[in-house]
Each structure stands twice: as C-alpha cells, then as structure tokens.
Short mmCIF file of C-alpha atoms and ligand atoms in Angstrom, two decimals:
data_model
loop_
_atom_site.label_atom_id
_atom_site.label_comp_id
_atom_site.label_asym_id
_atom_site.label_seq_id
_atom_site.Cartn_x
_atom_site.Cartn_y
_atom_site.Cartn_z
CA UNK A 1 -2.34 30.88 -88.32
CA UNK A 2 -1.76 29.06 -84.35
CA UNK A 3 -1.59 32.02 -81.79
CA UNK A 4 0.46 31.43 -78.78
CA UNK A 5 1.20 33.55 -75.44
CA UNK A 6 4.37 34.09 -74.65
CA UNK A 7 5.03 34.17 -71.35
CA UNK A 8 4.99 32.15 -67.56
CA UNK A 9 2.50 34.37 -65.69
CA UNK A 10 -0.50 31.79 -65.12
CA UNK A 11 -3.32 33.85 -64.13
CA UNK A 12 -2.88 35.74 -67.59
CA UNK A 13 -2.76 32.34 -69.29
CA UNK A 14 -5.58 30.57 -67.46
CA UNK A 15 -7.83 33.76 -68.27
CA UNK A 16 -6.14 33.82 -71.95
CA UNK A 17 -7.40 30.21 -72.57
CA UNK A 18 -10.82 30.76 -71.46
CA UNK A 19 -11.18 32.65 -74.77
CA UNK A 20 -10.61 28.88 -76.85
CA UNK A 21 -8.50 31.05 -79.18
CA UNK A 22 -5.26 30.36 -77.90
CA UNK A 23 -3.21 27.34 -79.66
CA UNK A 24 0.23 27.13 -77.14
CA UNK A 25 2.06 28.47 -74.96
CA UNK A 26 6.07 30.25 -74.90
CA UNK A 27 8.35 30.71 -72.02
CA UNK A 28 12.04 31.01 -71.63
CA UNK A 29 14.51 31.89 -68.55
CA UNK A 30 13.63 35.21 -68.62
CA UNK A 31 10.07 34.70 -67.74
CA UNK A 32 10.35 31.46 -65.49
CA UNK A 33 12.66 34.13 -63.46
CA UNK A 34 10.27 37.19 -63.76
CA UNK A 35 7.46 34.04 -62.47
CA UNK A 36 9.22 34.11 -59.60
CA UNK A 37 8.35 30.14 -59.56
CA UNK A 38 10.04 27.26 -60.39
CA UNK A 39 10.44 26.51 -63.90
CA UNK A 40 8.58 22.33 -63.12
CA UNK A 41 6.15 23.78 -61.49
CA UNK A 42 5.17 26.23 -63.53
CA UNK A 43 5.51 24.49 -67.12
CA UNK A 44 3.31 21.57 -65.43
CA UNK A 45 0.55 23.96 -64.48
CA UNK A 46 0.26 25.95 -67.64
CA UNK A 47 0.71 22.44 -69.58
CA UNK A 48 -2.52 20.95 -67.73
CA UNK A 49 -4.47 24.27 -68.84
CA UNK A 50 -3.33 24.81 -72.52
CA UNK A 51 -3.44 21.20 -74.30
CA UNK A 52 -1.10 22.84 -77.28
CA UNK A 53 2.68 23.04 -77.82
CA UNK A 54 4.36 24.64 -74.23
CA UNK A 55 7.82 25.53 -74.68
CA UNK A 56 10.33 25.15 -72.15
CA UNK A 57 13.58 25.82 -72.64
CA UNK A 58 16.96 24.33 -70.70
CA UNK A 59 19.57 26.25 -69.33
CA UNK A 60 22.88 24.10 -70.32
CA UNK A 61 24.75 25.18 -72.98
CA UNK A 62 26.68 21.57 -73.70
CA UNK A 63 24.75 18.73 -75.44
CA UNK A 64 25.06 16.24 -72.77
CA UNK A 65 23.39 19.33 -70.09
CA UNK A 66 21.07 19.44 -72.31
CA UNK A 67 20.42 16.47 -73.02
CA UNK A 68 19.80 15.57 -69.02
CA UNK A 69 17.61 18.66 -68.90
CA UNK A 70 15.02 17.77 -71.54
CA UNK A 71 14.70 14.32 -70.18
CA UNK A 72 13.30 16.04 -67.01
CA UNK A 73 11.40 18.60 -69.19
CA UNK A 74 9.87 16.16 -71.57
CA UNK A 75 8.77 13.81 -68.71
CA UNK A 76 6.50 17.34 -67.39
CA UNK A 77 3.69 16.19 -69.97
CA UNK A 78 2.98 15.20 -73.18
CA UNK A 79 2.79 18.75 -74.49
CA UNK A 80 6.26 19.87 -73.89
CA UNK A 81 8.02 21.76 -76.80
CA UNK A 82 11.81 21.41 -75.38
CA UNK A 83 13.28 24.79 -76.30
CA UNK A 84 16.60 24.76 -77.74
CA UNK A 85 19.09 27.83 -78.50
CA UNK A 86 20.34 27.76 -81.87
CA UNK A 87 23.94 26.73 -81.57
CA UNK A 88 26.33 23.71 -82.94
CA UNK A 89 25.02 22.28 -79.70
CA UNK A 90 21.11 22.59 -79.19
CA UNK A 91 20.92 21.74 -83.26
CA UNK A 92 22.42 18.48 -81.88
CA UNK A 93 20.14 18.23 -79.39
CA UNK A 94 17.71 18.88 -81.22
CA UNK A 95 18.64 16.29 -84.22
CA UNK A 96 18.51 13.50 -81.33
CA UNK A 97 15.16 14.79 -79.66
CA UNK A 98 13.31 14.94 -82.67
CA UNK A 99 14.76 11.52 -83.22
CA UNK A 100 13.23 10.59 -80.70
CA UNK A 101 9.47 11.65 -80.90
CA UNK A 102 10.30 15.30 -78.64
CA UNK A 103 8.59 18.28 -80.06
CA UNK A 104 11.52 20.78 -80.30
CA UNK A 105 11.39 25.00 -80.24
CA UNK A 106 14.77 26.57 -81.64
CA UNK A 107 15.44 29.69 -80.40
CA UNK A 108 17.27 32.28 -80.83
CA UNK A 109 17.08 32.41 -84.14
CA UNK A 110 18.31 36.22 -86.19
CA UNK A 111 19.16 35.23 -89.52
CA UNK A 112 17.64 32.67 -92.31
CA UNK A 113 20.73 30.80 -93.08
CA UNK A 114 20.24 29.85 -88.66
CA UNK A 115 16.53 28.91 -89.62
CA UNK A 116 17.57 26.69 -92.36
CA UNK A 117 20.52 24.56 -90.53
CA UNK A 118 17.39 24.70 -87.95
CA UNK A 119 14.63 22.66 -90.42
CA UNK A 120 17.75 20.73 -91.36
CA UNK A 121 17.77 19.47 -87.50
CA UNK A 122 14.14 18.61 -87.61
CA UNK A 123 13.20 21.43 -85.12
CA UNK A 124 9.31 21.54 -84.66
CA UNK A 125 9.42 25.33 -84.39
CA UNK A 126 11.99 27.54 -85.68
CA UNK A 127 11.66 31.30 -83.29
CA UNK A 128 13.00 34.26 -84.92
CA UNK A 129 13.05 37.30 -82.95
CA UNK A 130 11.12 40.08 -84.79
CA UNK A 131 11.16 42.66 -82.37
CA UNK A 132 15.07 42.30 -81.06
CA UNK A 133 16.45 42.83 -84.78
CA UNK A 134 13.81 45.77 -85.10
CA UNK A 135 15.41 46.98 -82.39
CA UNK A 136 18.94 47.34 -84.13
CA UNK A 137 17.68 48.88 -86.87
CA UNK A 138 17.21 46.38 -89.17
CA UNK A 139 14.18 44.79 -90.92
CA UNK A 140 12.38 41.76 -88.52
CA UNK A 141 9.93 40.53 -90.89
CA UNK A 142 11.97 40.28 -93.57
CA UNK A 143 13.68 37.20 -92.07
CA UNK A 144 10.14 36.02 -91.92
CA UNK A 145 9.57 36.62 -95.60
CA UNK A 146 12.67 34.87 -96.04
CA UNK A 147 12.57 31.72 -93.86
CA UNK A 148 8.82 31.47 -95.97
CA UNK A 149 10.29 31.56 -98.78
CA UNK A 150 13.12 29.18 -98.58
CA UNK A 151 11.06 26.61 -96.40
CA UNK A 152 8.51 26.70 -99.47
CA UNK A 153 11.84 25.41 -101.83
CA UNK A 154 11.48 22.19 -99.73
CA UNK A 155 8.47 20.70 -98.77
CA UNK A 156 10.06 18.50 -97.05
CA UNK A 157 11.58 20.35 -94.64
CA UNK A 158 8.68 20.72 -91.65
CA UNK A 159 9.38 23.18 -89.43
CA UNK A 160 6.99 25.95 -88.57
CA UNK A 161 7.84 29.19 -88.54
CA UNK A 162 7.34 30.56 -84.98
CA UNK A 163 7.66 34.57 -85.00
CA UNK A 164 9.06 35.52 -81.61
CA UNK A 165 9.60 39.07 -79.99
CA UNK A 166 6.76 39.95 -80.97
CA UNK A 167 5.38 43.87 -80.27
CA UNK A 168 2.53 44.87 -81.45
CA UNK A 169 -0.41 43.70 -83.60
CA UNK A 170 0.93 45.15 -86.59
CA UNK A 171 3.98 42.15 -86.41
CA UNK A 172 1.50 40.08 -86.23
CA UNK A 173 -0.72 41.12 -89.38
CA UNK A 174 2.54 41.33 -91.34
CA UNK A 175 3.59 37.76 -89.74
CA UNK A 176 0.42 36.05 -91.42
CA UNK A 177 0.44 38.27 -94.75
CA UNK A 178 3.62 36.03 -95.07
CA UNK A 179 2.29 32.96 -93.74
CA UNK A 180 4.59 32.58 -91.04
CA UNK A 181 2.71 29.48 -88.64
CA UNK A 182 2.34 30.73 -85.42
CA UNK A 183 3.33 33.79 -83.69
CA UNK A 184 4.02 34.28 -79.37
CA UNK A 185 2.41 37.00 -78.50
CA UNK A 186 3.27 38.95 -74.97
CA UNK A 187 -0.54 38.72 -73.52
CA UNK A 188 -1.18 42.85 -73.64
CA UNK A 189 -0.25 41.93 -77.66
CA UNK A 190 -2.40 39.38 -78.29
CA UNK A 191 -5.22 41.34 -75.77
CA UNK A 192 -5.05 44.07 -78.50
CA UNK A 193 -6.19 41.67 -81.16
CA UNK A 194 -9.16 42.57 -80.11
CA UNK A 195 -9.35 46.35 -80.13
CA UNK A 196 -10.81 48.83 -82.74
CA UNK A 197 -12.29 52.25 -81.51
CA UNK A 198 -14.91 52.07 -83.67
CA UNK A 199 -16.13 48.55 -82.26
CA UNK A 200 -16.67 50.67 -79.29
CA UNK A 201 -18.46 53.25 -80.44
CA UNK A 202 -19.86 50.82 -83.01
CA UNK A 203 -21.60 48.76 -79.50
CA UNK A 204 -22.09 51.85 -77.49
CA UNK A 205 -24.38 53.19 -79.70
CA UNK A 206 -26.66 49.68 -80.60
CA UNK A 207 -26.54 49.43 -77.28
CA UNK A 208 -28.47 53.08 -76.63
CA UNK A 209 -30.38 52.14 -79.62
CA UNK A 210 -31.46 48.42 -78.06
CA UNK A 211 -32.39 50.12 -74.59
CA UNK A 212 -34.93 52.38 -76.00
CA UNK A 213 -37.13 49.52 -77.70
CA UNK A 214 -37.40 48.07 -74.11
CA UNK A 215 -37.46 44.51 -75.70
CA UNK A 216 -35.26 41.53 -73.71
CA UNK A 217 -33.87 38.51 -76.53
CA UNK A 218 -33.55 35.96 -73.43
O1 G3P B 1 10.48 33.92 -76.03
C1 G3P B 1 10.79 34.46 -76.51
C2 G3P B 1 10.84 36.16 -77.30
O2 G3P B 1 9.29 35.85 -77.89
C3 G3P B 1 11.36 36.99 -76.76
O3 G3P B 1 10.65 38.67 -76.92
O4 G3P B 1 10.45 40.47 -76.13
O5 G3P B 1 12.46 39.49 -75.44
O6 G3P B 1 13.02 40.45 -77.05
P1 G3P B 1 11.27 39.60 -76.26
#
C-alpha cells in the first residue's frame, strides 16, 4: 500500500519525506488556504521534495477553466497530479488530460457509481472520502470495499483507489485489508502508524538492561 500525506505544510512534508516511506502528497484548496501561501509556490516546493505524485486541485468548475488551470499546474513539475472534482466537467477534463498523458486524481467521491465513472474517464486515482461518510453515520469503508470489488471485476481499469478523509490508523488498516492502493493521511495520522505503548515500554526495558552491561556497539 502506498502512503501519501494530505497536507500543504512543507515543514511537515520535509520531515515525513526523510523517513523514505512517503510515496506522494495530496493537497486541496482548503489545505492550500491553511498554508497561507500561493498554490504555485507551495506545490513547486512539495514537488521538489517528494518524487511521487503531488496532487494539486483546480479551482475552476467549468471544463475550459479547468483545462486552463491544469495547463498551469502541470507545468510546475513532472510529478504534478491534477486533481479534479467528480462532476461532469471534471470528468470531461480528466478524460482529456489522461489522453494527454497527465496524471489525474478525481476527488470528492462518495459513491461506487461515481468511482466507476471516474475510472471510465481514465483517472489515475479516485479519492473516496471515508471520514466524511462516517461523519454522516454511513460506513466509509463499505464504499472502499465496493470500489475495490468493482475495479477488480474489470482488470482493464487502471485507476488506483486513493482512500482520503482518513481520520485514524484503523481506517488505514481496514483500507489495506480491502486492497486499496493508496491512503492519504494527515501528518498526525501518519505519525500514529508508528506508535504502540508496548514498543515504548519494551524499548525502555531493553535500554535499561543494556546500560547495566556497560557495553557499547560502536
Ligand atoms: O484531501 C481530501 C481529504 O483527505 C480531506 O479530508 O479530513 O477534510 O475530510 P477531510
């Protein structure tokens, strides 16, 4: 499973990229707004730090506007993935851009039918939002199961399932059990993947016993 980080905070991305375990980055207009920076500057900086796909979302809602914005975004770097909303115009832009060899991420997916049409439009990634469905009292992970099953039925579909709106490590584990290709995680959730109290307790005991030996390794 690939791990992307869902943020436009470049300090956080730099720190997480140093682990060598970061496969990509996703941003959205809300995250760019939170960064307080200009989209072109922040996306260029992220693309230079992380070699994998970096999703940058269009703000236009009409096909021509999306295509104009996509032309600007794709010029930032080869690893820019143009993020488009799951609307008729967004999917039309997705189809055109995919045909032109541009990576695309179709976002704001909340149903299996939407995921199917996004795949038909040739999206490189589809982003179902599990947390926002959970917030409504629905089961976001059921949507992931449906999409993975549907895509598996049609091996010609190459769209990767990018689980978004992830709120905690259990979402990540459940998505991995279902065979989702990618999870994009807020930095705090990505850091949580490392943690277990028994790891901390066990390490403290090992270090205490080791100190008592008086030995060094290097
Ligand atoms: O970037 C899309 C998605 O991950 C947003 O998540 O937490 O705003 O529902 P959230």
